[in-house]
PDB file of C-alpha atoms (C1' of nucleotides) in Angstrom:
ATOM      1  CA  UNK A   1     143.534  25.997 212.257  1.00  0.00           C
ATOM      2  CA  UNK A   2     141.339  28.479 211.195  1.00  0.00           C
ATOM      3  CA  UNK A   3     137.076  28.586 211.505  1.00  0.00           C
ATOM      4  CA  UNK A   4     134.551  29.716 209.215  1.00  0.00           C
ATOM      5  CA  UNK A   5     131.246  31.417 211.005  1.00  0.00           C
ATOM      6  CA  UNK A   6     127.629  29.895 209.903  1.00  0.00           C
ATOM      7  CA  UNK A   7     126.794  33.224 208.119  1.00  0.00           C
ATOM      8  CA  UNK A   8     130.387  33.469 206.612  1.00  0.00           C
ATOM      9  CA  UNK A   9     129.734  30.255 204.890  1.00  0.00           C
ATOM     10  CA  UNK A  10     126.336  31.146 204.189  1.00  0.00           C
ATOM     11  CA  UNK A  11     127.686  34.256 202.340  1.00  0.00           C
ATOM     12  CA  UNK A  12     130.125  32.233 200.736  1.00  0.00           C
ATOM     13  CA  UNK A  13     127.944  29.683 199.156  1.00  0.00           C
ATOM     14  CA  UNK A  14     124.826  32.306 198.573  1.00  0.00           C
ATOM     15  CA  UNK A  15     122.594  30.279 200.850  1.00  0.00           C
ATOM     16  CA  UNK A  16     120.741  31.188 204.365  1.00  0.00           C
ATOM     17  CA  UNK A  17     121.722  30.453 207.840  1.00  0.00           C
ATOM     18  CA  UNK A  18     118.740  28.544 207.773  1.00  0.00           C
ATOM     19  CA  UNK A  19     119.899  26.431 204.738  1.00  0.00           C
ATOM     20  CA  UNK A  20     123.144  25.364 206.832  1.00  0.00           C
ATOM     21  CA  UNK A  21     121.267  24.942 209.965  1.00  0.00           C
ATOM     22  CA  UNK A  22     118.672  22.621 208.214  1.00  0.00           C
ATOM     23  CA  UNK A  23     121.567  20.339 206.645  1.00  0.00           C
ATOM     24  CA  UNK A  24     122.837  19.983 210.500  1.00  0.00           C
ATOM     25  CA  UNK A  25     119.512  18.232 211.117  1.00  0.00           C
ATOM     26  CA  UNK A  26     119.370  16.141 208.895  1.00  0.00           C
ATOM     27  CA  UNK A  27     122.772  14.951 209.851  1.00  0.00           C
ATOM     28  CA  UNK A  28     124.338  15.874 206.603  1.00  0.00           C
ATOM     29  CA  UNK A  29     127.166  18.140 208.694  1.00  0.00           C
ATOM     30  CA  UNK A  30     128.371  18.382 212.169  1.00  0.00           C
ATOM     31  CA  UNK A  31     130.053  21.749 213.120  1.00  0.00           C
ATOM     32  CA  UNK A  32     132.117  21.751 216.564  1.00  0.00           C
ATOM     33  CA  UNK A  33     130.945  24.088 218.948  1.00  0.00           C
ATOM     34  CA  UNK A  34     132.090  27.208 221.116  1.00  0.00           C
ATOM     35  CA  UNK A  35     131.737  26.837 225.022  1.00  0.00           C
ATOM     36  CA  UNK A  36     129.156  29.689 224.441  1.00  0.00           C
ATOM     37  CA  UNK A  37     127.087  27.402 222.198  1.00  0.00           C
ATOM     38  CA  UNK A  38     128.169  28.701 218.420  1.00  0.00           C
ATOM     39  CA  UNK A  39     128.640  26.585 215.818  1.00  0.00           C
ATOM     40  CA  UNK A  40     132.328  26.872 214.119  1.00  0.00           C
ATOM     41  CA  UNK A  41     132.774  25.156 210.562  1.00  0.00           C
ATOM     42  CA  UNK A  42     136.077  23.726 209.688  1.00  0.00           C
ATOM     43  CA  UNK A  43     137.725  23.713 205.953  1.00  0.00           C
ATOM     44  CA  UNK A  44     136.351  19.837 205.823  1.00  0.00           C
ATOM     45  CA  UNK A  45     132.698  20.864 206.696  1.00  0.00           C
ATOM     46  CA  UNK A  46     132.849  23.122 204.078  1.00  0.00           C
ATOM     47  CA  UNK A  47     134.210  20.801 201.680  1.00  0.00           C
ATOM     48  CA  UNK A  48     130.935  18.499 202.471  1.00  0.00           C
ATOM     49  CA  UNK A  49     128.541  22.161 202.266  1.00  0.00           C
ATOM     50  CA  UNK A  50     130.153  22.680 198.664  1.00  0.00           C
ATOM     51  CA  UNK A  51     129.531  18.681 198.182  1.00  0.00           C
ATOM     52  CA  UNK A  52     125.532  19.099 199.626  1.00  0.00           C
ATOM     53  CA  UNK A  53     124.855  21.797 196.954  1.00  0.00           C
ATOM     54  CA  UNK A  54     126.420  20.169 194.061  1.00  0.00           C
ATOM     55  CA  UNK A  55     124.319  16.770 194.771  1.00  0.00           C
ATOM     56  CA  UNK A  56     121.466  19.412 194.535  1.00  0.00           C
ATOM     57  CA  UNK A  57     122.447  20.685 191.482  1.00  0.00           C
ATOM     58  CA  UNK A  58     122.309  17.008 190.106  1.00  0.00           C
ATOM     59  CA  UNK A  59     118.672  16.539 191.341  1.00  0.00           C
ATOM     60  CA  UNK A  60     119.539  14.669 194.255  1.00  0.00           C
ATOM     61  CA  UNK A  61     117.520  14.559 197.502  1.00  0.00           C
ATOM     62  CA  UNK A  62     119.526  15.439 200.917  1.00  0.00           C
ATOM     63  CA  UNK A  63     118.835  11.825 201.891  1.00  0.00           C
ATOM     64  CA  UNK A  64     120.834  10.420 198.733  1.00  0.00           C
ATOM     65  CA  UNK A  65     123.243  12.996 199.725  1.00  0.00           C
ATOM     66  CA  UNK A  66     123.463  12.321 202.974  1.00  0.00           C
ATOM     67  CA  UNK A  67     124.238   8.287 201.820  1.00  0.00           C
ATOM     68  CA  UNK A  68     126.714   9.519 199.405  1.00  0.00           C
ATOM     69  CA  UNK A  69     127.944  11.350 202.132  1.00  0.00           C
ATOM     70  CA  UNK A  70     128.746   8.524 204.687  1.00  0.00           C
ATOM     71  CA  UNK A  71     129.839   6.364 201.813  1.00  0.00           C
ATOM     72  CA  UNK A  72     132.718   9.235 201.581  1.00  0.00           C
ATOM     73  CA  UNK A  73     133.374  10.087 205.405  1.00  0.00           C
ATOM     74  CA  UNK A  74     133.270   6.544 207.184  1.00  0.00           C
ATOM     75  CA  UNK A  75     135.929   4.911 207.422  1.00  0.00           C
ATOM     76  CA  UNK A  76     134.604   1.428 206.819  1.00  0.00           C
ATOM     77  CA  UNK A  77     136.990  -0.995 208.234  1.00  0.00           C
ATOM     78  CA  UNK A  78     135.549  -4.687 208.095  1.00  0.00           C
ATOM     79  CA  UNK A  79     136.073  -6.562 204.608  1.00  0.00           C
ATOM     80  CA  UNK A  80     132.355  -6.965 204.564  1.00  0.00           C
ATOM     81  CA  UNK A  81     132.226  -3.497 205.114  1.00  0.00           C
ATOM     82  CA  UNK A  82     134.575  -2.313 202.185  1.00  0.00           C
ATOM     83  CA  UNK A  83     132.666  -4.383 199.975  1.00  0.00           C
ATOM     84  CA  UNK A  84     129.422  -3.453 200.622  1.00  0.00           C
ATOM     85  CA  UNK A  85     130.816   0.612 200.199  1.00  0.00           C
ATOM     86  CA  UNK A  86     132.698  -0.449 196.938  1.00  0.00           C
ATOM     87  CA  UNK A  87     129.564  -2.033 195.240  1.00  0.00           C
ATOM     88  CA  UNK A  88     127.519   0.676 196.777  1.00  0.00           C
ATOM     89  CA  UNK A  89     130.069   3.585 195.030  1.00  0.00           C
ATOM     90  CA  UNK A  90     130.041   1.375 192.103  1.00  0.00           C
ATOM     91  CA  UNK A  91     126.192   1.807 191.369  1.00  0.00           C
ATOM     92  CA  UNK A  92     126.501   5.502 192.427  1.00  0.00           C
ATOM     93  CA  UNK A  93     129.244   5.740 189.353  1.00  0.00           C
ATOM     94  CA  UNK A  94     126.745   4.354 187.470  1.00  0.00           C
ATOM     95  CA  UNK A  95     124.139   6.071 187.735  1.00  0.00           C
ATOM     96  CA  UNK A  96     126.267   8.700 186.821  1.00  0.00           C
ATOM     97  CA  UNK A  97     127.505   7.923 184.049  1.00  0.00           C
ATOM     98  CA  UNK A  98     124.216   7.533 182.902  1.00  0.00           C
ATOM     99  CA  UNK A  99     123.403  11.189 183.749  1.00  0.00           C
ATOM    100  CA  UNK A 100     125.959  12.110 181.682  1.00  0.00           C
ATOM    101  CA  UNK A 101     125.296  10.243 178.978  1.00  0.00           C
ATOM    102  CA  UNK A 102     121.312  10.779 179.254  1.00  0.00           C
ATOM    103  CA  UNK A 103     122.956  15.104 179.404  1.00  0.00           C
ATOM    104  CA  UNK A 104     124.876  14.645 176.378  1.00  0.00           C
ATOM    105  CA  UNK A 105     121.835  12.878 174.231  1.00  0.00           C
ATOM    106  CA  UNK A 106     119.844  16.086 175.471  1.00  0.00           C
ATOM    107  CA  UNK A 107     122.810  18.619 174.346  1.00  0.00           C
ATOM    108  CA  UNK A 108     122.846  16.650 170.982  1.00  0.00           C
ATOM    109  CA  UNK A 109     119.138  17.541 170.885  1.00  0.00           C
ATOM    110  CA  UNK A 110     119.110  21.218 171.636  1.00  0.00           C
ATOM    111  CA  UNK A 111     121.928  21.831 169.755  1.00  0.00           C
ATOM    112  CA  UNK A 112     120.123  20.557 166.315  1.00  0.00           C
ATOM    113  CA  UNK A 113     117.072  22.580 167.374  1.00  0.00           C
ATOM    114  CA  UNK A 114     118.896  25.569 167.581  1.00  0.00           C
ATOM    115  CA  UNK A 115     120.730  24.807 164.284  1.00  0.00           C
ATOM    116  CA  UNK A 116     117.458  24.732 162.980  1.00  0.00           C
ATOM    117  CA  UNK A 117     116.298  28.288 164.333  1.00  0.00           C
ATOM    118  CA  UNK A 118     119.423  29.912 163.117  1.00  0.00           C
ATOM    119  CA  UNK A 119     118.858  28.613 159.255  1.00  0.00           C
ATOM    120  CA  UNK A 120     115.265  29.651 159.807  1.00  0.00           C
ATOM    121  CA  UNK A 121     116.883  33.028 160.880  1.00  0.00           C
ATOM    122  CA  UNK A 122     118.787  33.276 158.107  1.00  0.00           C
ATOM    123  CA  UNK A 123     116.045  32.444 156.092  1.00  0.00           C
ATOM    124  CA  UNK A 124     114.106  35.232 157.333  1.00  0.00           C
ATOM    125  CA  UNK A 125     117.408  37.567 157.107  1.00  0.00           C
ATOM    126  CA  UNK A 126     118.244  36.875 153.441  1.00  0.00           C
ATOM    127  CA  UNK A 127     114.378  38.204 152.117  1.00  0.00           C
ATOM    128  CA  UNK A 128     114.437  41.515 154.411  1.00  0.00           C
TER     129      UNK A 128
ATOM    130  CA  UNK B   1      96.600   7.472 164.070  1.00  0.00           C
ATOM    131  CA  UNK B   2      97.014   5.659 167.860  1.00  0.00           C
ATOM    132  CA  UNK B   3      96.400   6.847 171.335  1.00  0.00           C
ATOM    133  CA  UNK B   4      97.477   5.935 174.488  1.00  0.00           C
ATOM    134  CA  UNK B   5      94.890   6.420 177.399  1.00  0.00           C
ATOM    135  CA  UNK B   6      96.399   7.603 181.398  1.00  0.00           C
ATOM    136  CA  UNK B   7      97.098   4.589 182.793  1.00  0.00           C
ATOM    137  CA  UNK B   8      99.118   3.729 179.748  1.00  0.00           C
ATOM    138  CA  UNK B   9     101.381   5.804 179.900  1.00  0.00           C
ATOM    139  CA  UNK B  10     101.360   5.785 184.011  1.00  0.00           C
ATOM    140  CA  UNK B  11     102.410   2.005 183.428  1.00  0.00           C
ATOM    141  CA  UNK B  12     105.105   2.749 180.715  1.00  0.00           C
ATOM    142  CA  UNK B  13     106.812   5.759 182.808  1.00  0.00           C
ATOM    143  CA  UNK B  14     106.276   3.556 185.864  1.00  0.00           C
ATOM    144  CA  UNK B  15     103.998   7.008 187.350  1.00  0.00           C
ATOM    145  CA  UNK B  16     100.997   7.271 188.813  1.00  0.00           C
ATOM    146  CA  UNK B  17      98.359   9.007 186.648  1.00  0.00           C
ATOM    147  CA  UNK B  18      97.395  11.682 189.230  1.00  0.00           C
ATOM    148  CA  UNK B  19     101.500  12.893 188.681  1.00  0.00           C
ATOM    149  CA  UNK B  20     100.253  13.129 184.564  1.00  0.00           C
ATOM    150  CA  UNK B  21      97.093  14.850 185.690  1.00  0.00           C
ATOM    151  CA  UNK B  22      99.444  17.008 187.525  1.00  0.00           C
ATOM    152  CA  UNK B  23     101.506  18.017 184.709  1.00  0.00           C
ATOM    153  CA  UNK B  24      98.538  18.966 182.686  1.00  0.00           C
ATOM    154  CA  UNK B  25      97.109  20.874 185.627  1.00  0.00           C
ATOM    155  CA  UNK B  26     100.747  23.294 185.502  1.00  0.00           C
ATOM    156  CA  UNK B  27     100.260  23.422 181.656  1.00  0.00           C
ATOM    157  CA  UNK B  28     103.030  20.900 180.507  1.00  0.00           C
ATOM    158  CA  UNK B  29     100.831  18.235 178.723  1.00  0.00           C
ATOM    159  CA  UNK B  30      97.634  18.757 176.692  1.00  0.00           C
ATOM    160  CA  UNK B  31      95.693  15.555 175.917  1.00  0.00           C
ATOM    161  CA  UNK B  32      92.793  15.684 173.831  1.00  0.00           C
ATOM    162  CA  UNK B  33      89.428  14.486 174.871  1.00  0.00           C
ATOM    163  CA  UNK B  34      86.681  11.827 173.947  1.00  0.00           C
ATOM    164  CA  UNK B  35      83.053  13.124 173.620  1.00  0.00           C
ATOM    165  CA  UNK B  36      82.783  11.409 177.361  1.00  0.00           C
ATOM    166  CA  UNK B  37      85.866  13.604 178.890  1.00  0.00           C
ATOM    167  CA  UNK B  38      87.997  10.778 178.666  1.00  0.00           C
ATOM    168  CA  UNK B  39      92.116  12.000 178.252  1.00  0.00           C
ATOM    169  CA  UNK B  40      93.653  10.474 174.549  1.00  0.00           C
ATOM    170  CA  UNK B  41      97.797  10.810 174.224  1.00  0.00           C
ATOM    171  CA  UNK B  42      99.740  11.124 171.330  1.00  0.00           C
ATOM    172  CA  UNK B  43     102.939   9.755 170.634  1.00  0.00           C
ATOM    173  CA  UNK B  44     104.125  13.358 170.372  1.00  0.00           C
ATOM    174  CA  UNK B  45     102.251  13.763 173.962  1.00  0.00           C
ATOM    175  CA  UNK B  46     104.275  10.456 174.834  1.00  0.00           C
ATOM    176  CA  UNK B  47     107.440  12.444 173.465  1.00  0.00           C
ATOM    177  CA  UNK B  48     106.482  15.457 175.740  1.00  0.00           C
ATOM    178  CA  UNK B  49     106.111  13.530 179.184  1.00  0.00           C
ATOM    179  CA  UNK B  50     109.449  11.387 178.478  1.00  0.00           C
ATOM    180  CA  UNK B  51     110.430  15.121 177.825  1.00  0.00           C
ATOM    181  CA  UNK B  52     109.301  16.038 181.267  1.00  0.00           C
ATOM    182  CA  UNK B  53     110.745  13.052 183.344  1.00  0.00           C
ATOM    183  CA  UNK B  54     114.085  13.663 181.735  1.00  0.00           C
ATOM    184  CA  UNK B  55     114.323  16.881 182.977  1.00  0.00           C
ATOM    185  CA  UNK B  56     112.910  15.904 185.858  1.00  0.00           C
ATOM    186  CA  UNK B  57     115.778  13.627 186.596  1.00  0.00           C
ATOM    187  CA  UNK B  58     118.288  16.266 185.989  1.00  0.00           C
ATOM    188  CA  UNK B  59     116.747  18.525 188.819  1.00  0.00           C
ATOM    189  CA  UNK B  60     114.877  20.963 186.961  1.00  0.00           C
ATOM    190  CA  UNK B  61     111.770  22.402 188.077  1.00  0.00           C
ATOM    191  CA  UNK B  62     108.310  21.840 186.428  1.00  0.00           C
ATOM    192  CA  UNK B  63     108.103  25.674 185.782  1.00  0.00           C
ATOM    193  CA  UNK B  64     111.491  25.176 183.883  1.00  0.00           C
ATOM    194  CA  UNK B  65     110.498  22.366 182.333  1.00  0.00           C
ATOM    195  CA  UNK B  66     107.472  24.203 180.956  1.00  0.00           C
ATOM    196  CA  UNK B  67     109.784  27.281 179.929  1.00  0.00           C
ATOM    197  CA  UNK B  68     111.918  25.084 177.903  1.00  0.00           C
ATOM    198  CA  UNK B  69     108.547  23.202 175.927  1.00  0.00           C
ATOM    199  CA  UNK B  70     107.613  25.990 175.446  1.00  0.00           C
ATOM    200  CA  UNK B  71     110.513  26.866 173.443  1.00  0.00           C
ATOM    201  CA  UNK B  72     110.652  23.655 171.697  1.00  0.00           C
ATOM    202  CA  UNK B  73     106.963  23.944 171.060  1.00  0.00           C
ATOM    203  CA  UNK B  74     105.980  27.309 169.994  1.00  0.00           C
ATOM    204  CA  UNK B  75     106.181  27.911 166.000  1.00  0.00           C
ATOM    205  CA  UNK B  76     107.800  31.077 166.503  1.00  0.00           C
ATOM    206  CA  UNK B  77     107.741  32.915 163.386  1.00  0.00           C
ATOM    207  CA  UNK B  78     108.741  36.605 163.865  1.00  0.00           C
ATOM    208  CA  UNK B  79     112.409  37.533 163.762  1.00  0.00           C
ATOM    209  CA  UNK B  80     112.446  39.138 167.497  1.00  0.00           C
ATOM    210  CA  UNK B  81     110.663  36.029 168.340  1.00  0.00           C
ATOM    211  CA  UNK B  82     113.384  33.711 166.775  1.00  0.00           C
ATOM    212  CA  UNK B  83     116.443  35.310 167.938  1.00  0.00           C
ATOM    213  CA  UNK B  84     114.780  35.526 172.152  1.00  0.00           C
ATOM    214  CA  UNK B  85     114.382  31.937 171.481  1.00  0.00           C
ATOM    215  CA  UNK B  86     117.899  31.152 169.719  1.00  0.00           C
ATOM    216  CA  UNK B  87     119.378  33.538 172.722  1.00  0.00           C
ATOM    217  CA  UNK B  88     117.513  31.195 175.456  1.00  0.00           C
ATOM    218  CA  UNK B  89     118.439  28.436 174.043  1.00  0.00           C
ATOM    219  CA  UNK B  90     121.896  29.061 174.116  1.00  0.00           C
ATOM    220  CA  UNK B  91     121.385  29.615 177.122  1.00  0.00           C
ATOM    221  CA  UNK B  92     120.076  26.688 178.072  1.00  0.00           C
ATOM    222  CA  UNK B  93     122.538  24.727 176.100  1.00  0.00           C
ATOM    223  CA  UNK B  94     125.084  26.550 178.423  1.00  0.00           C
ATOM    224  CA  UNK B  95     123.670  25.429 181.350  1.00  0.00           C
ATOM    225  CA  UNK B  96     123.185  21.551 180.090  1.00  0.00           C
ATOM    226  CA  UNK B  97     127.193  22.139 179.004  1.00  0.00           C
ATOM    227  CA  UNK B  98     128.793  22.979 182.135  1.00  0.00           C
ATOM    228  CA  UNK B  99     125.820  20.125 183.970  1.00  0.00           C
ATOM    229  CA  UNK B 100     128.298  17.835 181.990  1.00  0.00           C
ATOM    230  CA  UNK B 101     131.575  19.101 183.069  1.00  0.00           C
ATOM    231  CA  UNK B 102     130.234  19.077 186.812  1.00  0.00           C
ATOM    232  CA  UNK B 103     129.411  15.987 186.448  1.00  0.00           C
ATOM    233  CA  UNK B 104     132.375  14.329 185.159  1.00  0.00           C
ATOM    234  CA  UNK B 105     134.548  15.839 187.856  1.00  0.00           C
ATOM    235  CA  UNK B 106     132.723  14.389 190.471  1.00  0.00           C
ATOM    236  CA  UNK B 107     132.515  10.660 188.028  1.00  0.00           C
ATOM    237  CA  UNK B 108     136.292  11.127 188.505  1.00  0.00           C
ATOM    238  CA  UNK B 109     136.356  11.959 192.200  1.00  0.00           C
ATOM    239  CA  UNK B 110     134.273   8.604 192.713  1.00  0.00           C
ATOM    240  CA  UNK B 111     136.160   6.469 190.895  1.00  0.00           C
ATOM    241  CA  UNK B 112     139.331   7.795 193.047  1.00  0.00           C
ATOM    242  CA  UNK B 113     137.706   6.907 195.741  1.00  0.00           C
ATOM    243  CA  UNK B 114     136.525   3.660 194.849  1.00  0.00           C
ATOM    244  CA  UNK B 115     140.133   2.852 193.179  1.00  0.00           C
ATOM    245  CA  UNK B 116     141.105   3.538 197.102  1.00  0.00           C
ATOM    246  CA  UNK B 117     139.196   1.586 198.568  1.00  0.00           C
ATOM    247  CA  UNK B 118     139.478  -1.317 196.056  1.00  0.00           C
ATOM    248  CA  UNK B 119     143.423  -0.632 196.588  1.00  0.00           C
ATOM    249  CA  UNK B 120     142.401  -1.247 200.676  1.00  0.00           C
ATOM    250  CA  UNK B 121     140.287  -3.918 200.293  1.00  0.00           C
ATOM    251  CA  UNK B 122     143.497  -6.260 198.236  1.00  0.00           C
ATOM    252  CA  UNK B 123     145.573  -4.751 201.434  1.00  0.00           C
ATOM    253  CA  UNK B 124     143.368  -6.785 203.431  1.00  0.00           C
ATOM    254  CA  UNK B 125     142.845  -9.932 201.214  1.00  0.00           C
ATOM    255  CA  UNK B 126     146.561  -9.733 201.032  1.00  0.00           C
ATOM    256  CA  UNK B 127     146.835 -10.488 204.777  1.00  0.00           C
ATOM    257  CA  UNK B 128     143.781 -13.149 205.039  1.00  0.00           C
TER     258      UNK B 128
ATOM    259  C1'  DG C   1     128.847  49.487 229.205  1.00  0.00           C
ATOM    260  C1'  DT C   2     125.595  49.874 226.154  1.00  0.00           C
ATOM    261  C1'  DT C   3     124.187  49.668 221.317  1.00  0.00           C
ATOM    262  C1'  DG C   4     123.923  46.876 217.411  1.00  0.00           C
ATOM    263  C1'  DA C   5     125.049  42.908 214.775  1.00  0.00           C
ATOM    264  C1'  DC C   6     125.179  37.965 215.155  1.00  0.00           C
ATOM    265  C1'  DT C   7     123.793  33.556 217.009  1.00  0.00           C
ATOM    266  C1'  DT C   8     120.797  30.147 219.339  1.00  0.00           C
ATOM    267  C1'  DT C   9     116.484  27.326 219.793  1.00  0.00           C
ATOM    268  C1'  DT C  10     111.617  26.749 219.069  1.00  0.00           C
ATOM    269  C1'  DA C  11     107.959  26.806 216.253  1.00  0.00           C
ATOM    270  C1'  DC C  12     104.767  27.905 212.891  1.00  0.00           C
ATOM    271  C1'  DG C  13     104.332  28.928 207.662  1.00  0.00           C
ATOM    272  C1'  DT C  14     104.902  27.760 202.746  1.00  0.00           C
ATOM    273  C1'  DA C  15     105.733  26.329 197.846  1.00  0.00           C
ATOM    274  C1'  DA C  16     106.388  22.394 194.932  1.00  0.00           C
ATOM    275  C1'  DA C  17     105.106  17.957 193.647  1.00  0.00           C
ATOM    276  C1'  DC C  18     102.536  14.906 194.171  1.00  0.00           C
ATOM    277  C1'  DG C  19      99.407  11.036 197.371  1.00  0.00           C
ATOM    278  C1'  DT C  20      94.997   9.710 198.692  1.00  0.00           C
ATOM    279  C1'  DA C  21      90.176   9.452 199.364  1.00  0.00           C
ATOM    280  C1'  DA C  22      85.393  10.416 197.979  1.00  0.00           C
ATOM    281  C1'  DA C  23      81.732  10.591 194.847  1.00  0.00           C
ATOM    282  C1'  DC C  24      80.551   9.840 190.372  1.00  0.00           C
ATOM    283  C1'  DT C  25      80.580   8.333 185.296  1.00  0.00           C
ATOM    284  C1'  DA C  26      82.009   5.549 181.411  1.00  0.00           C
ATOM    285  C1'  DA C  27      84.032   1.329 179.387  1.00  0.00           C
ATOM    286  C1'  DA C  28      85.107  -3.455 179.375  1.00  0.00           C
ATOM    287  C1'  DA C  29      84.338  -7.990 180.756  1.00  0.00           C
ATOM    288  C1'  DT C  30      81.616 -11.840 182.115  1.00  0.00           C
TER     289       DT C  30
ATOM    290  C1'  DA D   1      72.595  -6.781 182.318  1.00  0.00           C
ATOM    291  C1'  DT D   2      75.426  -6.144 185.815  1.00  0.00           C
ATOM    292  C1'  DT D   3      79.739  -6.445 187.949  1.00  0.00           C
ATOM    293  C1'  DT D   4      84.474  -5.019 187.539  1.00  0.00           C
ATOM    294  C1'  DT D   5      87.736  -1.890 185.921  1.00  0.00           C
ATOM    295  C1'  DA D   6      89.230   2.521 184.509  1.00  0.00           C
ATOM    296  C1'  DG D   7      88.405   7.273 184.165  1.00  0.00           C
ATOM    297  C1'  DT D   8      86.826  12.163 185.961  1.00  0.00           C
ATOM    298  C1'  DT D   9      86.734  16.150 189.239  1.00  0.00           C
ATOM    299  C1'  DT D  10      87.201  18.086 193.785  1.00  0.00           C
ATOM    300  C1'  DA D  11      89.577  18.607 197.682  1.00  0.00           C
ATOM    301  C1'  DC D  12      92.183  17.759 201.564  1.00  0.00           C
ATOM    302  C1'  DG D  13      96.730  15.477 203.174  1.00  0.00           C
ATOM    303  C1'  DT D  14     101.852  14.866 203.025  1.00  0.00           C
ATOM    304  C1'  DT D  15     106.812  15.270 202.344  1.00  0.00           C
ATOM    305  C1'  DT D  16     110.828  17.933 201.280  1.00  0.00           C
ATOM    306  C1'  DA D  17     113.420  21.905 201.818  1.00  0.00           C
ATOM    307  C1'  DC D  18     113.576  25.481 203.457  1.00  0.00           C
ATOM    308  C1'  DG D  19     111.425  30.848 205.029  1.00  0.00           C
ATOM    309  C1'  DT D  20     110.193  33.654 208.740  1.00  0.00           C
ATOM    310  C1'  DA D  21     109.301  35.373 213.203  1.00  0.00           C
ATOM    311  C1'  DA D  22     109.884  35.441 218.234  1.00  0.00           C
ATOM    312  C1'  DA D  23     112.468  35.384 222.405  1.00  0.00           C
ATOM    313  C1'  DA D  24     116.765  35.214 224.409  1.00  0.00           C
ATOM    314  C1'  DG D  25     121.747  34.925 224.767  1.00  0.00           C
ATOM    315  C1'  DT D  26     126.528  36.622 222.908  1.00  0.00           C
ATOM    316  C1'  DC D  27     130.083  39.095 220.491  1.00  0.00           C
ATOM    317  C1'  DA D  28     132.179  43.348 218.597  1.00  0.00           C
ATOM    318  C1'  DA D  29     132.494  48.178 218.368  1.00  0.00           C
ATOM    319  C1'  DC D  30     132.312  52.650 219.925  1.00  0.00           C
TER     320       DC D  30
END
DNA sequence: GTTGACTTTTACGTAAACGTAAACTAAAAT
DNA sequence: ATTTTAGTTTACGTTTACGTAAAAGTCAAC
């Protein structure tokens, strides 16, 4: 298998060292480790580095991240367990959907006031 | 017409006022005053601060938040002056676009995961 | 085998977005 | 008329998410 470096991922992702470094203590990822002490990242802890800075994107703290994140990586056993993931995941979806439907509503918007600025251009266009 | 004092709108946004104060302190809301000092909102003020939240929830920045008012805002009459703000705005509108998309892939890659572990959690019932 | 790039931990610094407390004034209620 | 209640400014405090610098160890190249 095959290791990615922290600054090689760093460089990847356009992010510091610190960045990755800072996500390990919060506990959001968990590199293995050379005898010597350096951290190696696997394919899967960049998966959940690309994961960490899309939840940004979306406005999320690192601690809702970091929930999302166990919700993904444990594997819950128990029934009591499952269920409490499932309706957990469910609200996630949820909220969203409403994101995207709260997005979509703003798109709407923008898109009408730019319709407007255009005629207003053309407006302007038509008397020079 | 009909104003809303601080602590009206604090209680309608569920805020505290001091984060409304806040907003007017970076530029983003301008409430008129009574003779005493006392703040007086509009409903288009009321429009501005759901205005802010919104974005808000989507991750923006204040400072972006204020750039896009701004844009909304500003009776911008010249012709250089429309087409900067019809070239922003499609900007912007490109940015809220592909928000969408991102979002929707990762809607899907949650409700994968949840139909697995639904699909897991009948496994188990199954057995009971 | 030493120079230079990279990595580690520790620790203090910082910007953004407010929270909180003090000291005071105005408005509303009793 | 005087308590509450709500509002104001000023200013320091706090959390999140890193930036930055120091001191020391390690890896890669020449």
């Amino acid at each position: 298998m095959n290791y990615y470096t922290i600054s090689q991922l760093a460089e990847q992702f356009d992010i510091s060292t610190r960045t990755i470094r800072y996500y390990e203590e919060r506990g959001l990822i968990s590199p293995i480790r050379t005898e010597s002490g350096q951290r190696l990242y696997t394919k899967k802890d960049r998966a959940v580095l690309k994961l960490i800075l899309r939840g940004k994107r979306f406005g999320f703290s690192l601690e809702e991240i970091h929930e999302m994140i166990s919700l993904f990586d444990n594997d819950r056993t128990g029934r009591k367990q499952l269920e409490k993931t499932i309706a957990y995941g469910e609200q996630k979806l949820k909220e969203v959907t409403e994101r995207i439907e709260d997005l979509m509503q703003l798109k709407q918007e923008m898109e009408a006031i730019l319709a407007d600025f255009r005629e207003r251009l053309q407006k302007l266009e038509g008397v020079e």
